[in-house]
mmCIF file of C-alpha atoms and ligand atoms in Angstrom:
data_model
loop_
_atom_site.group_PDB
_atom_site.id
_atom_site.type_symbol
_atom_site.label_atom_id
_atom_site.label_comp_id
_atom_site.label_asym_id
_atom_site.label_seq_id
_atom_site.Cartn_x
_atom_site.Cartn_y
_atom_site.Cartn_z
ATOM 1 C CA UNK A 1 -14.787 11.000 -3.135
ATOM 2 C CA UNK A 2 -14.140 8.749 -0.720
ATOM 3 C CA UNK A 3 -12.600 5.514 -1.352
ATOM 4 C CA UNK A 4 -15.076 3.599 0.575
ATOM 5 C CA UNK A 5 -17.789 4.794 -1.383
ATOM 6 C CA UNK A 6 -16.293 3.578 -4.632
ATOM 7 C CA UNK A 7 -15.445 -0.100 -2.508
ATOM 8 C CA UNK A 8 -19.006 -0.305 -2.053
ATOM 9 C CA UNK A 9 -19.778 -0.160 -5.527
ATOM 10 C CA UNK A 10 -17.493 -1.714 -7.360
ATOM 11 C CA UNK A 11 -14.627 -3.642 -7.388
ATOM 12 C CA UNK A 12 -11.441 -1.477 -7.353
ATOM 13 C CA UNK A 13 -8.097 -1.432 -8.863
ATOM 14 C CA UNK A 14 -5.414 0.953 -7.655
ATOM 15 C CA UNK A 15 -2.000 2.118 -8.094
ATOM 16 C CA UNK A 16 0.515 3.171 -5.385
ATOM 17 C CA UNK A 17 3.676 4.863 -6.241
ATOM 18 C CA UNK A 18 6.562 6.235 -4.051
ATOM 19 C CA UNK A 19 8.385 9.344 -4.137
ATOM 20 C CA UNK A 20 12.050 10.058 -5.966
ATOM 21 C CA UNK A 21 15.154 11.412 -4.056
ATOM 22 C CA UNK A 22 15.931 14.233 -5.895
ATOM 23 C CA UNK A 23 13.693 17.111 -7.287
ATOM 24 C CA UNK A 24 14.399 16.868 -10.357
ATOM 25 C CA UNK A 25 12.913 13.147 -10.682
ATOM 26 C CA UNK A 26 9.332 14.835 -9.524
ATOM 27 C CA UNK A 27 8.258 15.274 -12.916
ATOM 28 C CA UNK A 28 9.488 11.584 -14.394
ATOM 29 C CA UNK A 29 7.475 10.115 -11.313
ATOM 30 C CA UNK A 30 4.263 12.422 -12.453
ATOM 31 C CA UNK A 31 4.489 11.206 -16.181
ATOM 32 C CA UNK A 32 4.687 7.554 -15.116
ATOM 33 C CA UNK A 33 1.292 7.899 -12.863
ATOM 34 C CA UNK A 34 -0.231 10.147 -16.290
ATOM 35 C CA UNK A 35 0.775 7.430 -18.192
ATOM 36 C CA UNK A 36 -1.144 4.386 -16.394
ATOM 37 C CA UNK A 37 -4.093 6.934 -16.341
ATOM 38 C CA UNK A 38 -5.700 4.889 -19.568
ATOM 39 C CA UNK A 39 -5.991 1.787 -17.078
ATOM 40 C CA UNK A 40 -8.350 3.853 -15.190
ATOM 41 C CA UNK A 41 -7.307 3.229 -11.702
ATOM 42 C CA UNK A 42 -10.039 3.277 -8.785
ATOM 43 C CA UNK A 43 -7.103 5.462 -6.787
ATOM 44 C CA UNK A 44 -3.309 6.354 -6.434
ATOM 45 C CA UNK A 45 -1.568 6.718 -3.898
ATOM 46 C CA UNK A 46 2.447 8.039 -2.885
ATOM 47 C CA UNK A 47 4.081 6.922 0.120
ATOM 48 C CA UNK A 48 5.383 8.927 2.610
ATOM 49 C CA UNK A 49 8.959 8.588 3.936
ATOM 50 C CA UNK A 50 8.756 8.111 7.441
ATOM 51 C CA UNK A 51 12.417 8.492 7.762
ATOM 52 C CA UNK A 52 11.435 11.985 6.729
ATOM 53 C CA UNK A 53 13.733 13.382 3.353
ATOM 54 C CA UNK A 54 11.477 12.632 0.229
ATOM 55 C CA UNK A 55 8.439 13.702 2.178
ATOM 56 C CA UNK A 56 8.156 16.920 0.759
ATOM 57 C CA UNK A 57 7.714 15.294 -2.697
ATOM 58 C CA UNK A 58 5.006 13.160 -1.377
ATOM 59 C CA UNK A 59 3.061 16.080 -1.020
ATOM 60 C CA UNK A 60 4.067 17.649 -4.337
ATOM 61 C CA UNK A 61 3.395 14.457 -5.963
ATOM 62 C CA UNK A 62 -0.192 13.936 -4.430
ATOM 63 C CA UNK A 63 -1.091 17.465 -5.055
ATOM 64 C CA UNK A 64 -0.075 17.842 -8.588
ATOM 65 C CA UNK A 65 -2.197 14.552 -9.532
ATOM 66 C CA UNK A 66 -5.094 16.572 -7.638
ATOM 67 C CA UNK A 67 -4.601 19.932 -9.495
ATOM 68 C CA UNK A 68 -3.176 18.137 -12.889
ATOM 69 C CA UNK A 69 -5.051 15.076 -13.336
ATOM 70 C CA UNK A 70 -9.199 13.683 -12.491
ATOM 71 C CA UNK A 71 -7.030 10.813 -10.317
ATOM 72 C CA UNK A 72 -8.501 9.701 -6.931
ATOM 73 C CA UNK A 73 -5.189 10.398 -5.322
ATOM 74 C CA UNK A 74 -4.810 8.860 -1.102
ATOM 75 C CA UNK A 75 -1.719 10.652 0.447
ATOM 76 C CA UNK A 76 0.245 7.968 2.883
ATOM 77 C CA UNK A 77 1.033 9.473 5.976
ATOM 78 C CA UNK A 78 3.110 7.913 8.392
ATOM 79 C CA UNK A 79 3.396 9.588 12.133
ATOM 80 C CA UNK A 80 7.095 8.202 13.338
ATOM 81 C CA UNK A 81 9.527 10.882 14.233
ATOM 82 C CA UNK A 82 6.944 13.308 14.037
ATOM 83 C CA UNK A 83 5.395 16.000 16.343
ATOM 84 C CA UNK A 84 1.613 15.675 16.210
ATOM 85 C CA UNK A 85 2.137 19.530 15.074
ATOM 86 C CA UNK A 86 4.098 18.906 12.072
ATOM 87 C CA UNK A 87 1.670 15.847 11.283
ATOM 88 C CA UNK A 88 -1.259 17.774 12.064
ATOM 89 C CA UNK A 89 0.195 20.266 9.364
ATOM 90 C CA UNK A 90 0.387 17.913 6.409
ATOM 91 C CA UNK A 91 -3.010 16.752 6.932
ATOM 92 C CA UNK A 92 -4.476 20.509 6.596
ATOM 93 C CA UNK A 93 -2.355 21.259 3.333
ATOM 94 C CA UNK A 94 -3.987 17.683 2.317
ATOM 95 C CA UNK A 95 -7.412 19.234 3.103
ATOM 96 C CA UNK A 96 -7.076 22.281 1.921
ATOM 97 C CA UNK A 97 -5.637 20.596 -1.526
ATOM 98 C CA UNK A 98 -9.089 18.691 -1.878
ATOM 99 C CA UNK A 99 -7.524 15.270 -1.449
ATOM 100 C CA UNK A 100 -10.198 12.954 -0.144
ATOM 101 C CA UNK A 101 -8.244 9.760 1.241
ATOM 102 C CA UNK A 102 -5.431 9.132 3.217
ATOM 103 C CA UNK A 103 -3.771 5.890 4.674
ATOM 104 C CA UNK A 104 -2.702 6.681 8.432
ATOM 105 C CA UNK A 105 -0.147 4.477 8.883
ATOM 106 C CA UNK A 106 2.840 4.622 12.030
ATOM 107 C CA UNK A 107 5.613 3.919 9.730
ATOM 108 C CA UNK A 108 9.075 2.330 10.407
ATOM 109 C CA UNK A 109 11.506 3.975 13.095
ATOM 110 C CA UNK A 110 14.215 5.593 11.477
ATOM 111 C CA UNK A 111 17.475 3.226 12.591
ATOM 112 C CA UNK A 112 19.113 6.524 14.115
ATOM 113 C CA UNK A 113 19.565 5.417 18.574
ATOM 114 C CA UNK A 114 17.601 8.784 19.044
ATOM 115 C CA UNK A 115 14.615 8.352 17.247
ATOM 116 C CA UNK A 116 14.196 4.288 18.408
ATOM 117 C CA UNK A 117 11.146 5.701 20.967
ATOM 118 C CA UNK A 118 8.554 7.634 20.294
ATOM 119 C CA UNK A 119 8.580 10.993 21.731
ATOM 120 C CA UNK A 120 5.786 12.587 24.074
ATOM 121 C CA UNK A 121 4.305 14.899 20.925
ATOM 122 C CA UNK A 122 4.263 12.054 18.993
ATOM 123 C CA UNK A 123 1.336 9.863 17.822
ATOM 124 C CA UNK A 124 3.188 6.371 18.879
ATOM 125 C CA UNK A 125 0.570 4.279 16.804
ATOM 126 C CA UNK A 126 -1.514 4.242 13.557
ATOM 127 C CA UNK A 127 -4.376 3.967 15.794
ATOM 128 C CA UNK A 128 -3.499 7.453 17.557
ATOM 129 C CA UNK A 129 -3.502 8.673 14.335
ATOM 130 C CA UNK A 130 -6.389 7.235 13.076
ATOM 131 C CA UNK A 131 -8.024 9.143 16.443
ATOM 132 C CA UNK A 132 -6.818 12.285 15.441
ATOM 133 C CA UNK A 133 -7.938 12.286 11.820
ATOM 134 C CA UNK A 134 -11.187 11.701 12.928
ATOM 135 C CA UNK A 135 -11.574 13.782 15.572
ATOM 136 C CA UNK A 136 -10.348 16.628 13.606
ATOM 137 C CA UNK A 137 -11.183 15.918 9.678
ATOM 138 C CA UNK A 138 -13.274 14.506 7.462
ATOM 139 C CA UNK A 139 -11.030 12.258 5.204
ATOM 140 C CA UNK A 140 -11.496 8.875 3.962
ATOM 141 C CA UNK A 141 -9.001 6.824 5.928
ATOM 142 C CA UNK A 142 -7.206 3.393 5.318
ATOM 143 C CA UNK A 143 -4.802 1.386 7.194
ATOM 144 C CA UNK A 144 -2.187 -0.986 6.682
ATOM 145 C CA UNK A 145 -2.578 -5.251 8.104
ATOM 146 C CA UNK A 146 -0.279 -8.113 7.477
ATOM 147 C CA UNK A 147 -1.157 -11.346 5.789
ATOM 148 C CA UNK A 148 2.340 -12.633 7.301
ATOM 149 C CA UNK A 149 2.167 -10.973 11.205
ATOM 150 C CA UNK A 150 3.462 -7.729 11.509
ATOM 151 C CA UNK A 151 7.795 -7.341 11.753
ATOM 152 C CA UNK A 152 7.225 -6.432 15.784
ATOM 153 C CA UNK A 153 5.009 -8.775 16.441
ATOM 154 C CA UNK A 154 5.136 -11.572 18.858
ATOM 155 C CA UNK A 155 1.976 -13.170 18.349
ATOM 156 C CA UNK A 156 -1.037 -13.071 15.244
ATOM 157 C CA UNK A 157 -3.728 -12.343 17.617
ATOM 158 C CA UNK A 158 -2.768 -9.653 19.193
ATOM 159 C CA UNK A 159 -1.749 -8.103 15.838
ATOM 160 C CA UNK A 160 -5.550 -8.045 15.044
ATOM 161 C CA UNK A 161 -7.109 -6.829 17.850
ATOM 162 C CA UNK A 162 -4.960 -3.651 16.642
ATOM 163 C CA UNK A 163 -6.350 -4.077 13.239
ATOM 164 C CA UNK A 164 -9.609 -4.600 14.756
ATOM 165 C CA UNK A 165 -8.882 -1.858 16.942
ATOM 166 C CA UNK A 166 -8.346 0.487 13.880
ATOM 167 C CA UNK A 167 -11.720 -0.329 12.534
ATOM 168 C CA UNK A 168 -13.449 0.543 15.647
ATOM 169 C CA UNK A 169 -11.413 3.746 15.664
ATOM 170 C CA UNK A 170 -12.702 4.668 12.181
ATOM 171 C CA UNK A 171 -10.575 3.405 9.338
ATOM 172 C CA UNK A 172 -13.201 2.355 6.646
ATOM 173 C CA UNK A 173 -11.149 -0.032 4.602
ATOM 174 C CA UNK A 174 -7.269 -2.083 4.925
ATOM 175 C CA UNK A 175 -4.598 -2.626 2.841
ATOM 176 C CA UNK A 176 -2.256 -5.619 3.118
ATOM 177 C CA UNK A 177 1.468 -5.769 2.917
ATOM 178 C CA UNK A 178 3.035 -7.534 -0.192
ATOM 179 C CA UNK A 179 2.580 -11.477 0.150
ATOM 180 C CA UNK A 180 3.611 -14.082 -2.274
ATOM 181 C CA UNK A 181 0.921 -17.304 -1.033
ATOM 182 C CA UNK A 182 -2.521 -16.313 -1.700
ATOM 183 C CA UNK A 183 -2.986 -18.855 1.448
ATOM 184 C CA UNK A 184 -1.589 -16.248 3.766
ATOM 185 C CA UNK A 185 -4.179 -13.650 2.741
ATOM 186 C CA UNK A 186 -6.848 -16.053 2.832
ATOM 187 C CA UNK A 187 -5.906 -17.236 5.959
ATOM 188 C CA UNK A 188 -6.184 -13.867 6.991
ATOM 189 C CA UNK A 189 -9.520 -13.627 5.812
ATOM 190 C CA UNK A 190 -10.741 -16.169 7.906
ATOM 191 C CA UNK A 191 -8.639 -14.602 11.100
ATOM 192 C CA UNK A 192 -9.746 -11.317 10.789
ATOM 193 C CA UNK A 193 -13.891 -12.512 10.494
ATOM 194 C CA UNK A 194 -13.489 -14.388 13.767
ATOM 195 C CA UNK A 195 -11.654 -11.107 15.240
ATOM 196 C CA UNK A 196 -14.780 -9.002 14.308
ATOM 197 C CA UNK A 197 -13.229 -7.365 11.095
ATOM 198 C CA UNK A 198 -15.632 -6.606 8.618
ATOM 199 C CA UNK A 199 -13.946 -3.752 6.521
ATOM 200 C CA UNK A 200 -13.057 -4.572 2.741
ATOM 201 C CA UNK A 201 -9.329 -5.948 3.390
ATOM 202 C CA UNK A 202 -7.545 -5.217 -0.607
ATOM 203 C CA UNK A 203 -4.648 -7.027 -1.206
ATOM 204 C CA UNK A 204 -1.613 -5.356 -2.292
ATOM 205 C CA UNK A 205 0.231 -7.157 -4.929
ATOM 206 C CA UNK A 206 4.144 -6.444 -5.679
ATOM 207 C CA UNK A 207 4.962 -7.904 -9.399
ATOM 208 C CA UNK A 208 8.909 -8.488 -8.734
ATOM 209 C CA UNK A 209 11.033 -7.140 -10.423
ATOM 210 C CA UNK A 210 14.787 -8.280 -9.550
ATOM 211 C CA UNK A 211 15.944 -10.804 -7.179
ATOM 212 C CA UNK A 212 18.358 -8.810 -4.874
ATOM 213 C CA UNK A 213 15.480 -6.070 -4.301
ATOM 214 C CA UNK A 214 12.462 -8.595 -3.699
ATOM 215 C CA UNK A 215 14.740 -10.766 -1.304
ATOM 216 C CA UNK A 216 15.506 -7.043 0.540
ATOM 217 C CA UNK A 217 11.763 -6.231 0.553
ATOM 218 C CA UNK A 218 10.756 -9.285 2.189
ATOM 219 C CA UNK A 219 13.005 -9.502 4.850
ATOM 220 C CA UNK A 220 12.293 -5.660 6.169
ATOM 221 C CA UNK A 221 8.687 -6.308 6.280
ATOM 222 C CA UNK A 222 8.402 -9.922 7.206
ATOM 223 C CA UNK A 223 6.824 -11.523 4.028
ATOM 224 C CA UNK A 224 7.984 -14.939 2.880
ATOM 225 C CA UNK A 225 8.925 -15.744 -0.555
ATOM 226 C CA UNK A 226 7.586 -19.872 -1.426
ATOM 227 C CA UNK A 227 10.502 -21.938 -1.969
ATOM 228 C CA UNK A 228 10.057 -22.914 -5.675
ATOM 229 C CA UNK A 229 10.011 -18.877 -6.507
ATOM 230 C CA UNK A 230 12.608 -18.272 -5.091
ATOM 231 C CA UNK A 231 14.876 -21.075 -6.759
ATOM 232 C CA UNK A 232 13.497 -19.286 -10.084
ATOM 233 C CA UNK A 233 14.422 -15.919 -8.875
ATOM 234 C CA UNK A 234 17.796 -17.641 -7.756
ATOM 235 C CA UNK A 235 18.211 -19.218 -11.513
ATOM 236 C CA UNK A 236 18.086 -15.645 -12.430
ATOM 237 C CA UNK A 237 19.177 -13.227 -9.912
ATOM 238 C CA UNK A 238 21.848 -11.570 -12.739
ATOM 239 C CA UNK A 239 19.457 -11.051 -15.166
ATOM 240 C CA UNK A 240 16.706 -8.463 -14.614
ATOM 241 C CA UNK A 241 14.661 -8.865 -17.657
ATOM 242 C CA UNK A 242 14.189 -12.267 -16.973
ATOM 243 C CA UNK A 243 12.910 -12.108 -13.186
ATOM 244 C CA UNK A 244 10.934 -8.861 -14.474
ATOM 245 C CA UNK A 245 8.926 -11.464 -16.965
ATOM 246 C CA UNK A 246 8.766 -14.348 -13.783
ATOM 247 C CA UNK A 247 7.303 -10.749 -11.614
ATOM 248 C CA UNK A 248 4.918 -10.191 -14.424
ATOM 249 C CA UNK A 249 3.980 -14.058 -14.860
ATOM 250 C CA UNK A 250 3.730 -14.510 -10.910
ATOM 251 C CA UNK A 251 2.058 -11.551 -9.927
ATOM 252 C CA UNK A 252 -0.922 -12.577 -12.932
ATOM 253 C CA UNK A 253 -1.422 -15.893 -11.876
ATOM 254 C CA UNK A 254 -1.792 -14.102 -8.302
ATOM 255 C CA UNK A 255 -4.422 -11.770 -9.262
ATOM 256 C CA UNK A 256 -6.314 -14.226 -11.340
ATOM 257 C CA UNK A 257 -6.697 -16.144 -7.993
ATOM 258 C CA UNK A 258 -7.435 -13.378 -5.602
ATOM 259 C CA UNK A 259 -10.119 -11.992 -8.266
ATOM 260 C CA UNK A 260 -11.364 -15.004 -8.912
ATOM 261 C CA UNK A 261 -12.049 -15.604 -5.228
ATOM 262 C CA UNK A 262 -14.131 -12.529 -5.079
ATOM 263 C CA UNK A 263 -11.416 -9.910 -3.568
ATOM 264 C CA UNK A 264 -12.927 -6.085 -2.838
ATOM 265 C CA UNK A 265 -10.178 -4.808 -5.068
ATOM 266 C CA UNK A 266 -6.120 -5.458 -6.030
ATOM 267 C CA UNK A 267 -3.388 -2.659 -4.620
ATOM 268 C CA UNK A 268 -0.719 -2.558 -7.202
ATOM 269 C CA UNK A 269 2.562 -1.472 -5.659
ATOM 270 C CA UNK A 270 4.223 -0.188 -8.674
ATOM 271 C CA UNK A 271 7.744 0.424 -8.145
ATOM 272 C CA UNK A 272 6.910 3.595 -10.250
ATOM 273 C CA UNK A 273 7.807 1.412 -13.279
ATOM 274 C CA UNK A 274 4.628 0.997 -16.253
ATOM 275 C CA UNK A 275 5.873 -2.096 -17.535
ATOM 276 C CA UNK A 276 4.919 -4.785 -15.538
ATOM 277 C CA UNK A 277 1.828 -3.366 -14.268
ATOM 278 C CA UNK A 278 0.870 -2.720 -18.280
ATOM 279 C CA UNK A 279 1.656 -6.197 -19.265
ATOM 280 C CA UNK A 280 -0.631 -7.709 -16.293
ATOM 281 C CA UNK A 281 -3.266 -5.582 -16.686
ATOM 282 C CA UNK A 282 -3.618 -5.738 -20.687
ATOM 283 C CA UNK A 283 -3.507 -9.996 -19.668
ATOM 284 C CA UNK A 284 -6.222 -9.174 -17.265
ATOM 285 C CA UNK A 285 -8.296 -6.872 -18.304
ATOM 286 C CA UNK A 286 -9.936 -6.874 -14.559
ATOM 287 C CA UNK A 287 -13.274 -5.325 -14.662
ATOM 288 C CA UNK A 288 -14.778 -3.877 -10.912
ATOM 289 C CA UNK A 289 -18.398 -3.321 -11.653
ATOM 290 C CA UNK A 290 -20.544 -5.647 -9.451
ATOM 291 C CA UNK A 291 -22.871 -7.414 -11.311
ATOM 292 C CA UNK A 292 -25.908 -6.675 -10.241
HETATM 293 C C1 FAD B 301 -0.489 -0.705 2.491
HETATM 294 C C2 FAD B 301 0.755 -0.245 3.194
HETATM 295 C C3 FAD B 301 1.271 1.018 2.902
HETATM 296 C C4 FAD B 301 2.425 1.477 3.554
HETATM 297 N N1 FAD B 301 2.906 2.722 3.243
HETATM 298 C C5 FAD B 301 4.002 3.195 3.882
HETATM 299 C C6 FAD B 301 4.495 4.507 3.625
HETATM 300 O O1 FAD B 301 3.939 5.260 2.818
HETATM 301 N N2 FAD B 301 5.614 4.919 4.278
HETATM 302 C C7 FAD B 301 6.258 4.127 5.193
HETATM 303 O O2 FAD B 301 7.265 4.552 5.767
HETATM 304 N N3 FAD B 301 5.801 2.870 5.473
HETATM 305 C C8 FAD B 301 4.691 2.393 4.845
HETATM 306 N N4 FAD B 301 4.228 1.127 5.137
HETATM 307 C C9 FAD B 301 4.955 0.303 6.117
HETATM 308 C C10 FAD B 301 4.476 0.582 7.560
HETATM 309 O O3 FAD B 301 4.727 1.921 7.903
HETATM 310 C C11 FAD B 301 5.253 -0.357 8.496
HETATM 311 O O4 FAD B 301 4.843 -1.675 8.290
HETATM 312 C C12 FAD B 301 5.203 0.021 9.975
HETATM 313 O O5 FAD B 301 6.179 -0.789 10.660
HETATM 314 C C13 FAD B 301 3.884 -0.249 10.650
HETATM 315 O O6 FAD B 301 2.926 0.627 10.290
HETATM 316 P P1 FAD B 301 1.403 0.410 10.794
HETATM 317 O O7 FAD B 301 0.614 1.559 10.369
HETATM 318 O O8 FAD B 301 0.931 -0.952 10.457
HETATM 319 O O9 FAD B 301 1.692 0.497 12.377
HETATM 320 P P2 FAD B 301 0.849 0.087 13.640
HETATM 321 O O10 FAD B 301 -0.561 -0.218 13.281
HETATM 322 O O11 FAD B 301 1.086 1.112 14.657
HETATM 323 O O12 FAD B 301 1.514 -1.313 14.047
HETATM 324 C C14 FAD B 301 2.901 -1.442 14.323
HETATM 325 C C15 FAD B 301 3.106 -2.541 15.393
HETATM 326 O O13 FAD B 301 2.540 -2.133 16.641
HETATM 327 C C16 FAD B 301 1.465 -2.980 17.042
HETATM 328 N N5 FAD B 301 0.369 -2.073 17.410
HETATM 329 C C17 FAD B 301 -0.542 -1.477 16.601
HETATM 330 N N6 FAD B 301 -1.340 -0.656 17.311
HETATM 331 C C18 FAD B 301 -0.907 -0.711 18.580
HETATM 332 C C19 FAD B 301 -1.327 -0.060 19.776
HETATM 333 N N7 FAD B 301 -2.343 0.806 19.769
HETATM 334 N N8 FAD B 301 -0.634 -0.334 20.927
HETATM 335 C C20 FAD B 301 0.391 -1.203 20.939
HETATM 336 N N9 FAD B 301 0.831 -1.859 19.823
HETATM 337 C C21 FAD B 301 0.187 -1.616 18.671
HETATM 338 C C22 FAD B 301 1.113 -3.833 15.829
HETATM 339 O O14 FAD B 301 0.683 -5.132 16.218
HETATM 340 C C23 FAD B 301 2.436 -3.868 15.067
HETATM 341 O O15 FAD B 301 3.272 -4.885 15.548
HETATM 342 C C24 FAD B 301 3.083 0.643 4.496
HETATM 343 C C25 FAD B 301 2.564 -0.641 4.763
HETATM 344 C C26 FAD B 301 1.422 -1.084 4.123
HETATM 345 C C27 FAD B 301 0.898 -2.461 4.428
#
């Protein structure tokens, strides 16, 4: 099914997980996503490593939900360091596997001097991508905008014209990057309605869950943390548990707003850990179906 289709209806909540380094921690990452099943998630989703290594158990991942489990699973695919070939290849195993969705996204260039530019066979954008799934599949297909501005980018505008630009290319719904000021997304509401953007935007929603990590996150991807958060997370940064219950306490007083303010759905990125997403969503209790 595709993902739009559900966003049309209802209200959705969704789950997205990353894969492990090693093999053997396939199976733990599987149980996790079984075991959040009972919250009855809209989708899943498993990111894709564009700096290539775990992207083999992406694919694993995403196709054992499909085979093991009645999940809506969306596979990320990033196209950096990439031939359109080897791209092009994951996206028919994906097809072939039954797996509806998938988030074209470009990814972040791996730090290595070599692979800084994109090559000639390589799709240099998310909007190339976008192109290519179209032209060559049928797949639902979502893409990735910034509440915050995007890391590379100079100026706000310009950053949605390329949103807008995916839209017009065929992506049927966005996902945001993590934010922390429910203003930001708002904001970007308002930005992305005068820009022409009328696809569902979801907000994706990180529940933190220690200080040295979130402060890490942030920075790669250009997010801002509000000062009197991070003096908590500060207060804390040695003890785990405790930012783990200001992640779970933050990220519900987030949702409540969003929902409250009518969002098309929440994007839970879960860190591949149940426990905070269990404790929100038992506060919660978010239910999708539209009214009327
Ligand atoms: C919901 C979500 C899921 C993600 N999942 C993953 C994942 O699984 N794996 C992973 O490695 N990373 C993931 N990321 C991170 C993402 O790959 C990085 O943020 C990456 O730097 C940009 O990807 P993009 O698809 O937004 O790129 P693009 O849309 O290509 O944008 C990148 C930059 O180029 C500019 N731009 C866009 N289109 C054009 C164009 N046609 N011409 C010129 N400039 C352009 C934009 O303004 C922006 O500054 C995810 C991000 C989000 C928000």
């Amino acid at each position: 099914m595709k993902i739009r289709d559900i966003l049309d209806n209802k209200r959705t909540v969704s789950f997205e997980f990353f894969p492990p380094r090693e093999a053997e921690a396939v199976d733990g990452v599987v149980d996790v996503i079984k075991g959040l099943q009972r919250f009855n998630p809209d989708f899943v989703s498993v990111t894709y490593g564009a700096g290539g290594g775990t992207r083999a158990y992406t694919e694993e991942i995403t196709l054992r939900l499909r085979r093991e489990t009645s999940l809506e699973v969306m596979a990320h695919l990033t196209c950096v360091a990439q031939s359109r070939g080897e791209v092009h290849g994951v996206l028919e195993r994906l097809n072939a596997a039954g797996v509806g969705n998938v988030i074209a996204l470009r990814g972040d260039r791996p730090a290595d001097a070599s692979l800084t530019t994109p090559g000639a066979d390589e799709f240099a954008h998310a909007t190339e991508l976008i192109t290519h799934i179209r032209d060559n599949f049928d797949f639902g297909i979502a893409a990735a905008c910034y509440p915050e501005g995007h890391t590379e980018s100079t100026d706000a505008d310009a950053d949605l014209q390329y949103v807008r630009m995916k839209q017009d290319l065929g992506a049927d719904f966005l996902i945001t990057q993590l934010f922390y000021d429910n203003r930001h997304f708002y904001d970007l509401l308002e930005r992305a309605d005068k820009a022409g953007i009328n696809l569902p935007i979801v907000p994706g929603v990180l529940p933190i869950l220690s200080t040295a990590q979130i402060r890490r996150f942030t920075q790669l991807c250009g997010a801002t943390i509000p000062a009197e958060l991070d003096a908590q997370l500060e207060r804390y940064a040695e003890d785990n548990r405790a930012v783990r219950e200001i992640g779970v306490e933050y990220a519900t007083r987030q949702v409540q707003d969003l929902w409250a303010n009518g969002v098309p759905g929440v994007h839970f990125y879960v860190l591949n850990r149940a426990y905070s997403i269990t404790q929100i969503l038992e506060t919660l209790n978010l239910d999708g179906h539209r009214g009327d």
